[in-house]
Amino acid sequence: MTQDTSFRAFLEGHLNTVMPLAKELNLVSWDAACTGSPEAEASLEKLDIAYQTIYADPANYKRLKAMAAGPWDDPLLQRQHKLLLDEFTGLQIAPEDIVALAALDTKLRTLFNTHRGSVGGKPVSDNEIKQILHESDDSALRKEAWETSKSIGALASETILEAVCLRNKVARKLGYPDFYTMRISLDDLDVESVYTVLGELEAASDGPWTRAKATLDQRLSKRFGVPVDGLCPWHYQDPFFQEAPASDADLDSFFQGKDLEEAAKAFFGEMGLPVDAILARSDLYERPGKNQHAFCTDIDKRGDIRTLCNLTSNAQSMGTLCHELGHATYDDGLNKDLPWVLSGAAHGLTTEGIAILMEYFPRKGKWLETYVGADPAAAARAEALSARSQAVADLVTVRWFLVMCHFERGLYANPDQDVNALWWNLVERFQRVKCPDGRNAPDWAAKIHTALWPVYYHLYPLGGVAASMWRAVMRKSYPMAAEGLADPAFGAYLREEVFAPGASVNWQALIECSTGEPLTTRHWAEEWDSAV
């Protein structure tokens, strides 16, 4: 006798309960992110507790575990069982711990949504801080802006550490050494394999990074009139040095005064991945109280897909919008007949890979010419200059990924250590940026992912590897897309080969079927070596 009948009955009852609750939870979460409203935050906390309580039910967990051995007739039912069992396993949490974790999440979410630092005695947004670090030649002003960007860390660090310890307590009750290991293990990955890939990225990037960083530092030294060994974290363009300083390509000039929404609509629409309805539901511009970051959400797994951004007229915002719309078109391109449990990306790394892939297009000359009306000669010059700068930007990003992944792993392995020192040791090791003299502050706690999206950051480098593989496919088989144009054939390839299967297949099978090879860092490494 197979498990299909028993699981089908369980699944029907479970979905009747969880589907409406999940939709309500996502709607309230959206409201909280858009408004920072205390009422929305309070409602979100209650709904979060109710949702987690469903998955914490020990009797249902026992029923699911008993079915695990099979046998199964229907592979889609077996796949749904596997994903549900993993989710139930990770949420076998005592009721009092569910309440405590939800309260900590609410406290942190409210803080990150509403906190604004100040420069010159005036409140500033994250975009304004980045503008100072992008444009100002005044080292004192840059230092003030950089320190302001870290001011939330002192407010958040104790709460984050409390959450880390509570998450570890939950994981150890389930037999895992820590929460970090548990989360990765319950997500079709294992820590050893993840860090094998990260080790390959570190080794492959070391040489190109040494060359690129030396060039960057010489430019910054000349710009700010300080010796290379006197450069400080605030001399780099981004508060975390996760983005490269502006290059000679001057991509920002192409987006000044341009309608980024219209550019995105035209590009994605011509690729056969329309985003008009998605953008109409989205919240795209900054205001007080609103979450200052960017994300995409699928409210109901039935078509209500939205993005939150804080756009300004520059290249970074255009890249961010294309990134989030990469997530959105993935969700929108899922096979509509997929059951609810399977109606999502094959894996977090595959949706991040598509989002990262889409970021690349606004750097291409043909894209700039076609979608923001750039002068063809100027756009061609910018692309020629940006080819190297894109490789440098990738290297900057990869070295930042390595900081975050190793830091979070170390944080959960031992939250009682000197976490501030751990952070700066990793920044100096991977990014080669010196800790300011005498600084001992929880700068790590200023990164929102550490607080609210724990054990997620490894998906970015894995997604970057996948994106490099899809770019290799694009260069080989879709030359129109490789030039930066919206190729409907490439859009169809993404819809049919990558998006449509959703979570009905595991990510390894999806990567190999869509690219012809297992996950490999080779293509990304070749891109760096050829350009830097």
Short mmCIF file of C-alpha atoms in Angstrom, two decimals:
data_model
loop_
_atom_site.label_atom_id
_atom_site.label_comp_id
_atom_site.label_asym_id
_atom_site.label_seq_id
_atom_site.Cartn_x
_atom_site.Cartn_y
_atom_site.Cartn_z
CA MET A 1 0.00 0.00 0.00
CA THR A 2 1.35 3.42 -0.97
CA GLN A 3 1.25 6.61 1.08
CA ASP A 4 -0.58 8.61 -1.63
CA THR A 5 -4.08 8.25 -0.17
CA SER A 6 -3.07 9.06 3.40
CA PHE A 7 -0.98 12.06 2.38
CA ARG A 8 -3.62 13.39 -0.01
CA ALA A 9 -6.14 13.49 2.85
CA PHE A 10 -3.59 15.17 5.13
CA LEU A 11 -2.66 17.68 2.44
CA GLU A 12 -6.26 18.71 1.76
CA GLY A 13 -6.89 19.49 5.41
CA HIS A 14 -3.58 21.28 5.80
CA LEU A 15 -4.10 23.50 2.75
CA ASN A 16 -7.62 24.45 3.80
CA THR A 17 -6.08 25.90 6.94
CA VAL A 18 -2.79 27.29 5.74
CA MET A 19 -3.60 28.86 2.36
CA PRO A 20 -5.92 31.63 3.57
CA LEU A 21 -3.67 32.29 6.55
CA ALA A 22 -0.57 32.55 4.37
CA LYS A 23 -2.30 35.07 2.10
CA GLU A 24 -3.43 37.17 5.05
CA LEU A 25 0.05 37.01 6.55
CA ASN A 26 1.65 38.18 3.30
CA LEU A 27 -0.82 41.04 2.89
CA VAL A 28 -0.21 42.32 6.41
CA SER A 29 3.55 41.88 5.96
CA TRP A 30 3.31 44.01 2.82
CA ASP A 31 1.37 46.68 4.69
CA ALA A 32 3.93 46.71 7.50
CA ALA A 33 6.84 47.06 5.05
CA CYS A 34 5.14 49.86 3.13
CA THR A 35 3.97 51.89 6.13
CA GLY A 36 5.90 50.90 9.24
CA SER A 37 2.51 51.06 10.96
CA PRO A 38 2.50 49.80 14.58
CA GLU A 39 -0.97 48.35 13.98
CA ALA A 40 0.27 46.38 10.97
CA GLU A 41 3.28 45.17 12.93
CA ALA A 42 1.07 43.97 15.80
CA SER A 43 -1.23 42.13 13.37
CA LEU A 44 1.77 40.62 11.61
CA GLU A 45 3.17 39.28 14.87
CA LYS A 46 -0.14 37.56 15.71
CA LEU A 47 -0.44 36.05 12.25
CA ASP A 48 3.17 34.90 12.30
CA ILE A 49 2.54 33.07 15.57
CA ALA A 50 -0.62 31.47 14.17
CA TYR A 51 1.19 30.37 11.01
CA GLN A 52 4.17 28.86 12.83
CA THR A 53 1.87 27.13 15.31
CA ILE A 54 0.31 25.16 12.45
CA TYR A 55 3.70 23.76 11.45
CA ALA A 56 4.76 23.20 15.06
CA ASP A 57 1.94 20.69 15.65
CA PRO A 58 3.78 17.57 16.92
CA ALA A 59 0.97 15.18 16.01
CA ASN A 60 0.93 16.26 12.36
CA TYR A 61 4.71 16.20 12.27
CA LYS A 62 4.61 12.61 13.51
CA ARG A 63 2.06 11.69 10.82
CA LEU A 64 4.27 13.20 8.10
CA LYS A 65 7.40 11.45 9.37
CA ALA A 66 5.58 8.12 9.35
CA MET A 67 4.85 8.57 5.64
CA ALA A 68 8.43 9.40 4.70
CA ALA A 69 9.51 5.86 3.84
CA GLY A 70 6.83 5.55 1.17
CA PRO A 71 6.24 3.87 -1.18
CA TRP A 72 4.65 6.48 -3.49
CA ASP A 73 2.81 6.25 -6.79
CA ASP A 74 2.56 9.98 -7.55
CA PRO A 75 5.95 11.79 -7.70
CA LEU A 76 4.27 15.19 -7.28
CA LEU A 77 2.66 14.05 -4.04
CA GLN A 78 6.02 12.67 -2.89
CA ARG A 79 7.69 15.99 -3.70
CA GLN A 80 5.04 17.93 -1.77
CA HIS A 81 5.47 15.59 1.17
CA LYS A 82 9.23 16.17 1.20
CA LEU A 83 8.89 19.96 1.19
CA LEU A 84 6.19 19.95 3.86
CA LEU A 85 8.15 17.58 6.08
CA ASP A 86 11.19 19.87 5.87
CA GLU A 87 9.05 22.87 6.80
CA PHE A 88 7.39 21.06 9.70
CA THR A 89 10.78 19.83 10.92
CA GLY A 90 12.25 23.33 11.06
CA LEU A 91 9.27 24.62 13.01
CA GLN A 92 9.03 22.02 15.76
CA ILE A 93 9.21 24.85 18.26
CA ALA A 94 7.69 25.10 21.74
CA PRO A 95 4.73 27.52 21.88
CA GLU A 96 6.55 29.90 24.22
CA ASP A 97 9.54 30.02 21.85
CA ILE A 98 7.29 30.77 18.86
CA VAL A 99 5.86 33.74 20.76
CA ALA A 100 9.30 34.94 21.85
CA LEU A 101 10.79 34.70 18.35
CA ALA A 102 7.82 36.50 16.81
CA ALA A 103 8.20 39.34 19.34
CA LEU A 104 11.91 39.67 18.53
CA ASP A 105 11.17 39.70 14.79
CA THR A 106 8.57 42.43 15.28
CA LYS A 107 11.00 44.54 17.30
CA LEU A 108 13.71 44.22 14.66
CA ARG A 109 11.38 44.71 11.71
CA THR A 110 9.95 47.89 13.22
CA LEU A 111 13.44 49.20 13.91
CA PHE A 112 14.70 48.57 10.37
CA ASN A 113 11.54 50.00 8.79
CA THR A 114 11.52 53.22 10.76
CA HIS A 115 15.11 54.02 11.77
CA ARG A 116 16.78 56.98 10.08
CA GLY A 117 20.25 58.16 11.00
CA SER A 118 21.35 61.78 10.74
CA VAL A 119 24.07 63.69 8.93
CA GLY A 120 24.71 67.28 9.84
CA GLY A 121 21.90 67.08 12.35
CA LYS A 122 19.32 66.15 9.70
CA PRO A 123 17.64 62.74 9.26
CA VAL A 124 18.83 60.90 6.15
CA SER A 125 17.58 57.88 4.27
CA ASP A 126 19.75 55.02 3.05
CA ASN A 127 19.57 56.49 -0.45
CA GLU A 128 20.88 59.83 0.81
CA ILE A 129 23.75 58.10 2.62
CA LYS A 130 24.65 56.24 -0.56
CA GLN A 131 24.48 59.49 -2.53
CA ILE A 132 27.04 61.08 -0.19
CA LEU A 133 29.33 58.06 -0.50
CA HIS A 134 28.86 58.13 -4.26
CA GLU A 135 29.41 61.85 -4.88
CA SER A 136 31.21 63.62 -2.04
CA ASP A 137 34.96 64.23 -2.01
CA ASP A 138 34.81 65.44 1.61
CA SER A 139 36.32 62.66 3.75
CA ALA A 140 34.87 64.09 6.96
CA LEU A 141 31.35 64.13 5.51
CA ARG A 142 31.82 60.63 4.13
CA LYS A 143 32.96 59.39 7.53
CA GLU A 144 29.89 60.89 9.19
CA ALA A 145 27.61 59.29 6.59
CA TRP A 146 29.31 55.90 6.94
CA GLU A 147 29.08 55.98 10.73
CA THR A 148 25.42 56.99 10.46
CA SER A 149 24.78 53.99 8.20
CA LYS A 150 26.01 51.79 11.05
CA SER A 151 24.06 53.58 13.81
CA ILE A 152 21.21 51.07 13.67
CA GLY A 153 23.68 48.32 14.61
CA ALA A 154 24.02 49.52 18.20
CA LEU A 155 20.22 49.56 18.50
CA ALA A 156 19.72 46.12 16.95
CA SER A 157 22.68 44.01 18.10
CA GLU A 158 21.41 42.81 21.49
CA THR A 159 18.04 41.81 20.03
CA ILE A 160 19.74 39.99 17.13
CA LEU A 161 21.97 38.07 19.53
CA GLU A 162 18.95 37.14 21.64
CA ALA A 163 17.23 35.83 18.51
CA VAL A 164 20.37 33.92 17.46
CA CYS A 165 20.55 32.15 20.83
CA LEU A 166 16.86 31.27 20.77
CA ARG A 167 17.10 29.95 17.21
CA ASN A 168 20.08 27.83 18.23
CA LYS A 169 18.11 26.46 21.19
CA VAL A 170 15.35 25.33 18.81
CA ALA A 171 17.83 23.75 16.38
CA ARG A 172 19.67 21.83 19.10
CA LYS A 173 16.43 20.34 20.37
CA LEU A 174 16.01 18.90 16.88
CA GLY A 175 19.49 17.41 16.91
CA TYR A 176 21.37 20.03 14.88
CA PRO A 177 24.54 21.72 16.16
CA ASP A 178 23.09 25.16 15.45
CA PHE A 179 20.38 27.02 13.56
CA TYR A 180 22.67 27.77 10.61
CA THR A 181 23.28 24.09 9.94
CA MET A 182 19.60 23.25 10.41
CA ARG A 183 18.34 25.84 7.96
CA ILE A 184 20.76 24.84 5.22
CA SER A 185 20.15 21.11 5.79
CA LEU A 186 16.37 21.52 5.52
CA ASP A 187 16.71 23.42 2.24
CA ASP A 188 18.03 20.74 -0.14
CA LEU A 189 21.61 21.76 0.67
CA ASP A 190 24.35 20.80 3.08
CA VAL A 191 26.92 23.03 4.72
CA GLU A 192 29.92 21.13 3.33
CA SER A 193 28.72 21.44 -0.27
CA VAL A 194 27.86 25.12 0.13
CA TYR A 195 31.30 25.90 1.50
CA THR A 196 32.97 23.86 -1.22
CA VAL A 197 31.40 26.27 -3.74
CA LEU A 198 32.32 29.28 -1.59
CA GLY A 199 35.88 27.98 -1.35
CA GLU A 200 36.04 27.72 -5.15
CA LEU A 201 34.76 31.29 -5.46
CA GLU A 202 37.36 32.50 -2.98
CA ALA A 203 40.19 30.74 -4.81
CA ALA A 204 39.01 31.81 -8.26
CA SER A 205 38.54 35.43 -7.22
CA ASP A 206 41.79 35.87 -5.24
CA GLY A 207 44.01 36.76 -8.21
CA PRO A 208 41.51 38.97 -10.07
CA TRP A 209 40.52 40.60 -6.77
CA THR A 210 44.12 41.42 -5.93
CA ARG A 211 44.48 43.18 -9.30
CA ALA A 212 41.09 44.90 -9.18
CA LYS A 213 41.43 46.06 -5.57
CA ALA A 214 44.88 47.55 -6.24
CA THR A 215 43.48 49.56 -9.15
CA LEU A 216 40.45 50.69 -7.13
CA ASP A 217 42.62 51.77 -4.23
CA GLN A 218 44.97 53.76 -6.45
CA ARG A 219 42.00 55.65 -7.88
CA LEU A 220 40.54 56.33 -4.45
CA SER A 221 43.92 57.38 -3.09
CA LYS A 222 44.25 59.94 -5.88
CA ARG A 223 40.65 61.14 -5.50
CA PHE A 224 40.78 61.71 -1.75
CA GLY A 225 44.42 62.69 -1.41
CA VAL A 226 45.32 59.98 1.08
CA PRO A 227 47.87 57.18 0.79
CA VAL A 228 46.55 53.75 -0.11
CA ASP A 229 47.24 52.47 3.38
CA GLY A 230 45.25 55.42 4.75
CA LEU A 231 42.02 54.49 2.95
CA CYS A 232 39.10 53.88 5.33
CA PRO A 233 35.74 52.10 4.90
CA TRP A 234 34.00 55.43 4.16
CA HIS A 235 36.20 56.02 1.11
CA TYR A 236 34.34 53.24 -0.71
CA GLN A 237 31.05 53.89 -2.46
CA ASP A 238 28.79 51.62 -0.44
CA PRO A 239 28.41 51.45 3.37
CA PHE A 240 29.37 47.76 3.28
CA PHE A 241 31.59 47.90 0.16
CA GLN A 242 29.21 45.47 -1.50
CA GLU A 243 29.14 47.60 -4.65
CA ALA A 244 32.10 48.85 -6.66
CA PRO A 245 32.94 52.58 -6.87
CA ALA A 246 31.65 54.31 -9.98
CA SER A 247 33.60 53.52 -13.12
CA ASP A 248 34.53 55.67 -16.09
CA ALA A 249 31.44 54.27 -17.82
CA ASP A 250 29.33 56.81 -15.84
CA LEU A 251 26.18 54.72 -16.21
CA ASP A 252 24.23 57.02 -13.87
CA SER A 253 24.13 59.74 -16.52
CA PHE A 254 21.98 57.54 -18.77
CA PHE A 255 19.23 57.28 -16.15
CA GLN A 256 18.96 60.87 -14.94
CA GLY A 257 15.41 62.06 -15.52
CA LYS A 258 14.38 58.74 -17.05
CA ASP A 259 11.27 56.74 -16.16
CA LEU A 260 12.71 53.49 -14.85
CA GLU A 261 9.29 51.84 -14.75
CA GLU A 262 8.67 52.48 -18.43
CA ALA A 263 12.13 51.17 -19.34
CA ALA A 264 11.44 47.99 -17.38
CA LYS A 265 8.00 47.54 -18.90
CA ALA A 266 9.40 47.83 -22.40
CA PHE A 267 12.34 45.49 -21.81
CA PHE A 268 10.52 42.72 -19.98
CA GLY A 269 7.44 43.05 -22.20
CA GLU A 270 9.44 42.62 -25.40
CA MET A 271 11.07 39.55 -23.87
CA GLY A 272 7.62 38.04 -23.41
CA LEU A 273 7.75 38.47 -19.63
CA PRO A 274 5.25 41.33 -19.10
CA VAL A 275 5.50 43.25 -15.82
CA ASP A 276 2.86 45.99 -16.21
CA ALA A 277 0.40 44.39 -13.78
CA ILE A 278 3.18 43.55 -11.33
CA LEU A 279 4.40 47.17 -11.29
CA ALA A 280 0.85 48.45 -10.87
CA ARG A 281 0.61 46.50 -7.60
CA SER A 282 4.09 47.47 -6.43
CA ASP A 283 5.46 50.20 -4.14
CA LEU A 284 8.50 51.72 -5.80
CA TYR A 285 9.54 55.02 -4.20
CA GLU A 286 10.95 55.97 -0.81
CA ARG A 287 9.10 57.77 1.97
CA PRO A 288 9.37 58.02 5.77
CA GLY A 289 8.46 54.85 7.67
CA LYS A 290 8.80 52.58 4.66
CA ASN A 291 11.23 49.66 4.51
CA GLN A 292 14.37 51.06 2.83
CA HIS A 293 15.40 47.87 1.08
CA ALA A 294 13.97 45.94 -1.87
CA PHE A 295 12.16 42.65 -2.22
CA CYS A 296 9.58 40.77 -4.26
CA THR A 297 6.63 38.91 -2.77
CA ASP A 298 4.03 36.51 -4.14
CA ILE A 299 1.03 37.23 -1.93
CA ASP A 300 -1.15 34.24 -2.77
CA LYS A 301 0.72 32.01 -5.25
CA ARG A 302 -2.14 32.79 -7.57
CA GLY A 303 -0.91 35.88 -9.40
CA ASP A 304 -0.73 38.70 -6.83
CA ILE A 305 2.99 39.40 -7.26
CA ARG A 306 4.52 42.69 -6.07
CA THR A 307 7.87 44.37 -5.60
CA LEU A 308 8.99 46.93 -3.05
CA CYS A 309 11.80 49.29 -4.04
CA ASN A 310 13.12 52.76 -3.21
CA LEU A 311 13.99 53.99 -6.69
CA THR A 312 15.97 57.03 -7.70
CA SER A 313 17.16 57.97 -11.18
CA ASN A 314 20.47 56.11 -11.30
CA ALA A 315 22.00 52.89 -12.57
CA GLN A 316 21.84 51.15 -9.21
CA SER A 317 18.07 51.64 -8.98
CA MET A 318 17.62 50.40 -12.55
CA GLY A 319 19.61 47.29 -11.64
CA THR A 320 17.61 46.82 -8.45
CA LEU A 321 14.32 47.09 -10.33
CA CYS A 322 15.45 44.54 -12.92
CA HIS A 323 16.64 42.27 -10.09
CA GLU A 324 13.28 42.34 -8.30
CA LEU A 325 11.40 41.92 -11.56
CA GLY A 326 13.57 38.87 -12.22
CA HIS A 327 12.07 37.35 -9.08
CA ALA A 328 8.62 38.54 -10.11
CA THR A 329 8.69 37.15 -13.65
CA TYR A 330 9.95 33.83 -12.28
CA ASP A 331 6.90 33.63 -9.99
CA ASP A 332 4.62 34.82 -12.79
CA GLY A 333 6.04 32.22 -15.19
CA LEU A 334 5.32 29.18 -13.04
CA ASN A 335 3.10 26.51 -14.52
CA LYS A 336 -0.39 27.60 -13.41
CA ASP A 337 -1.40 23.96 -12.86
CA LEU A 338 1.19 23.38 -10.15
CA PRO A 339 -0.25 22.52 -6.74
CA TRP A 340 0.06 25.24 -4.09
CA VAL A 341 2.99 23.64 -2.26
CA LEU A 342 4.99 23.41 -5.50
CA SER A 343 4.00 26.85 -6.78
CA GLY A 344 7.32 28.56 -6.17
CA ALA A 345 10.87 28.60 -7.48
CA ALA A 346 12.78 25.33 -7.57
CA HIS A 347 15.02 26.84 -4.90
CA GLY A 348 16.06 30.16 -3.42
CA LEU A 349 19.31 29.98 -5.38
CA THR A 350 17.48 29.62 -8.71
CA THR A 351 15.27 32.66 -8.19
CA GLU A 352 18.30 34.66 -6.97
CA GLY A 353 20.16 33.48 -10.06
CA ILE A 354 17.46 34.83 -12.37
CA ALA A 355 17.32 38.11 -10.44
CA ILE A 356 21.10 38.50 -10.70
CA LEU A 357 20.95 37.62 -14.41
CA MET A 358 18.45 40.42 -15.06
CA GLU A 359 20.64 43.00 -13.29
CA TYR A 360 23.23 42.69 -16.05
CA PHE A 361 21.12 43.96 -18.93
CA PRO A 362 21.04 47.71 -18.07
CA ARG A 363 24.84 47.81 -18.45
CA LYS A 364 24.73 46.78 -22.11
CA GLY A 365 25.04 49.44 -24.81
CA LYS A 366 22.12 48.16 -26.88
CA TRP A 367 19.94 48.09 -23.77
CA LEU A 368 20.83 51.70 -22.92
CA GLU A 369 20.21 52.79 -26.48
CA THR A 370 16.89 50.94 -26.82
CA TYR A 371 15.25 51.40 -23.42
CA VAL A 372 16.48 54.77 -22.12
CA GLY A 373 17.21 56.45 -25.45
CA ALA A 374 20.98 56.74 -25.03
CA ASP A 375 23.09 58.07 -27.86
CA PRO A 376 24.36 54.96 -29.67
CA ALA A 377 28.00 56.04 -29.66
CA ALA A 378 27.88 57.02 -25.98
CA ALA A 379 26.12 53.76 -25.10
CA ALA A 380 28.71 51.72 -27.00
CA ARG A 381 31.55 53.53 -25.21
CA ALA A 382 29.85 52.93 -21.86
CA GLU A 383 29.50 49.22 -22.56
CA ALA A 384 33.14 48.94 -23.55
CA LEU A 385 34.15 50.64 -20.31
CA SER A 386 31.60 48.74 -18.23
CA ALA A 387 32.72 45.29 -19.39
CA ARG A 388 35.69 45.48 -17.05
CA SER A 389 33.74 47.42 -14.45
CA GLN A 390 31.07 44.70 -14.40
CA ALA A 391 33.71 42.09 -13.68
CA VAL A 392 35.10 44.34 -10.94
CA ALA A 393 31.59 44.84 -9.57
CA ASP A 394 31.10 41.07 -9.52
CA LEU A 395 34.37 40.61 -7.67
CA VAL A 396 33.41 43.26 -5.11
CA THR A 397 30.09 41.52 -4.63
CA VAL A 398 31.57 38.04 -4.34
CA ARG A 399 34.10 39.12 -1.73
CA TRP A 400 31.22 40.72 0.20
CA PHE A 401 29.21 37.50 -0.09
CA LEU A 402 32.14 35.64 1.46
CA VAL A 403 32.18 38.03 4.42
CA MET A 404 28.47 37.58 5.09
CA CYS A 405 28.41 33.81 4.70
CA HIS A 406 31.43 33.15 6.89
CA PHE A 407 30.26 35.70 9.44
CA GLU A 408 26.80 34.23 9.80
CA ARG A 409 28.18 30.71 10.05
CA GLY A 410 30.58 31.85 12.78
CA LEU A 411 27.88 33.85 14.56
CA TYR A 412 25.60 30.83 14.96
CA ALA A 413 28.49 28.50 15.79
CA ASN A 414 29.45 30.72 18.75
CA PRO A 415 27.34 33.81 19.50
CA ASP A 416 29.28 34.31 22.77
CA GLN A 417 32.54 35.18 21.00
CA ASP A 418 33.68 38.75 20.26
CA VAL A 419 31.29 39.16 17.33
CA ASN A 420 32.53 42.66 16.49
CA ALA A 421 36.06 41.29 16.09
CA LEU A 422 34.81 38.34 14.03
CA TRP A 423 33.13 40.79 11.65
CA TRP A 424 36.18 42.96 11.06
CA ASN A 425 38.53 39.98 10.78
CA LEU A 426 36.41 38.71 7.89
CA VAL A 427 36.09 42.16 6.28
CA GLU A 428 39.87 42.53 6.35
CA ARG A 429 40.40 38.97 5.08
CA PHE A 430 37.97 38.96 2.16
CA GLN A 431 37.40 42.61 1.24
CA ARG A 432 40.82 43.87 2.35
CA VAL A 433 39.32 46.90 4.03
CA LYS A 434 40.90 47.94 7.33
CA CYS A 435 38.93 48.40 10.50
CA PRO A 436 39.13 52.06 11.61
CA ASP A 437 41.56 52.57 14.46
CA GLY A 438 39.94 52.00 17.84
CA ARG A 439 36.55 51.00 16.41
CA ASN A 440 34.64 48.42 18.43
CA ALA A 441 31.00 48.63 17.35
CA PRO A 442 28.40 46.07 16.17
CA ASP A 443 28.67 47.13 12.53
CA TRP A 444 27.53 43.63 11.51
CA ALA A 445 24.11 44.32 13.06
CA ALA A 446 23.44 47.13 10.59
CA LYS A 447 22.87 44.55 7.84
CA ILE A 448 19.15 43.77 7.69
CA HIS A 449 19.66 40.18 6.53
CA THR A 450 21.45 39.33 9.76
CA ALA A 451 18.39 40.47 11.70
CA LEU A 452 15.38 39.51 9.61
CA TRP A 453 16.41 37.06 6.87
CA PRO A 454 18.77 34.68 8.70
CA VAL A 455 20.70 32.01 6.82
CA TYR A 456 19.71 33.39 3.42
CA TYR A 457 22.87 35.09 2.23
CA HIS A 458 24.54 31.93 0.88
CA LEU A 459 21.83 31.89 -1.80
CA TYR A 460 23.32 35.01 -3.41
CA PRO A 461 26.71 33.52 -4.34
CA LEU A 462 25.06 30.24 -5.33
CA GLY A 463 22.59 32.26 -7.39
CA GLY A 464 25.47 34.21 -8.93
CA VAL A 465 27.03 30.93 -10.04
CA ALA A 466 23.72 29.88 -11.61
CA ALA A 467 23.39 33.28 -13.32
CA SER A 468 26.85 32.88 -14.87
CA MET A 469 25.75 29.51 -16.26
CA TRP A 470 22.59 30.99 -17.80
CA ARG A 471 24.69 33.82 -19.27
CA ALA A 472 26.87 31.14 -20.88
CA VAL A 473 23.72 29.61 -22.42
CA MET A 474 22.68 33.08 -23.57
CA ARG A 475 26.02 33.81 -25.26
CA LYS A 476 25.96 30.45 -27.02
CA SER A 477 22.34 30.24 -28.14
CA TYR A 478 20.70 33.67 -27.81
CA PRO A 479 23.03 36.30 -29.31
CA MET A 480 20.31 38.95 -29.39
CA ALA A 481 19.95 38.70 -25.61
CA ALA A 482 23.72 38.59 -25.21
CA GLU A 483 23.85 42.01 -26.88
CA GLY A 484 21.44 43.37 -24.27
CA LEU A 485 18.21 43.30 -26.24
CA ALA A 486 14.92 41.75 -25.20
CA ASP A 487 15.04 38.47 -27.08
CA PRO A 488 11.61 36.75 -27.04
CA ALA A 489 13.32 33.42 -27.72
CA PHE A 490 15.42 33.83 -24.59
CA GLY A 491 12.29 34.80 -22.65
CA ALA A 492 10.59 31.63 -23.88
CA TYR A 493 13.63 29.57 -22.85
CA LEU A 494 13.45 31.01 -19.33
CA ARG A 495 9.69 30.45 -19.06
CA GLU A 496 9.78 26.87 -20.32
CA GLU A 497 13.12 25.56 -19.03
CA VAL A 498 13.57 27.48 -15.77
CA PHE A 499 10.33 29.02 -14.49
CA ALA A 500 7.55 26.59 -15.42
CA PRO A 501 8.63 23.53 -13.37
CA GLY A 502 8.55 25.50 -10.12
CA ALA A 503 9.35 23.42 -7.06
CA SER A 504 8.18 20.20 -8.73
CA VAL A 505 11.86 19.42 -9.40
CA ASN A 506 14.89 19.86 -7.20
CA TRP A 507 17.33 22.63 -8.00
CA GLN A 508 20.16 20.33 -9.11
CA ALA A 509 17.95 18.79 -11.80
CA LEU A 510 16.70 22.20 -12.91
CA ILE A 511 20.22 23.63 -13.28
CA GLU A 512 21.50 20.62 -15.19
CA CYS A 513 18.45 20.37 -17.47
CA SER A 514 18.46 24.08 -18.33
CA THR A 515 22.24 24.50 -18.81
CA GLY A 516 23.50 21.03 -19.70
CA GLU A 517 25.87 20.77 -16.73
CA PRO A 518 25.77 20.59 -12.93
CA LEU A 519 26.36 23.73 -10.88
CA THR A 520 29.86 24.99 -11.66
CA THR A 521 31.85 28.11 -10.79
CA ARG A 522 33.83 27.81 -14.03
CA HIS A 523 31.86 30.32 -16.11
CA TRP A 524 31.95 33.08 -13.51
CA ALA A 525 35.68 32.58 -12.97
CA GLU A 526 36.30 32.79 -16.72
CA GLU A 527 34.39 36.08 -16.88
CA TRP A 528 36.62 37.60 -14.19
CA ASP A 529 39.85 36.32 -15.71
CA SER A 530 38.99 37.59 -19.17
CA ALA A 531 38.10 41.09 -18.00
CA VAL A 532 40.39 41.95 -15.07
#
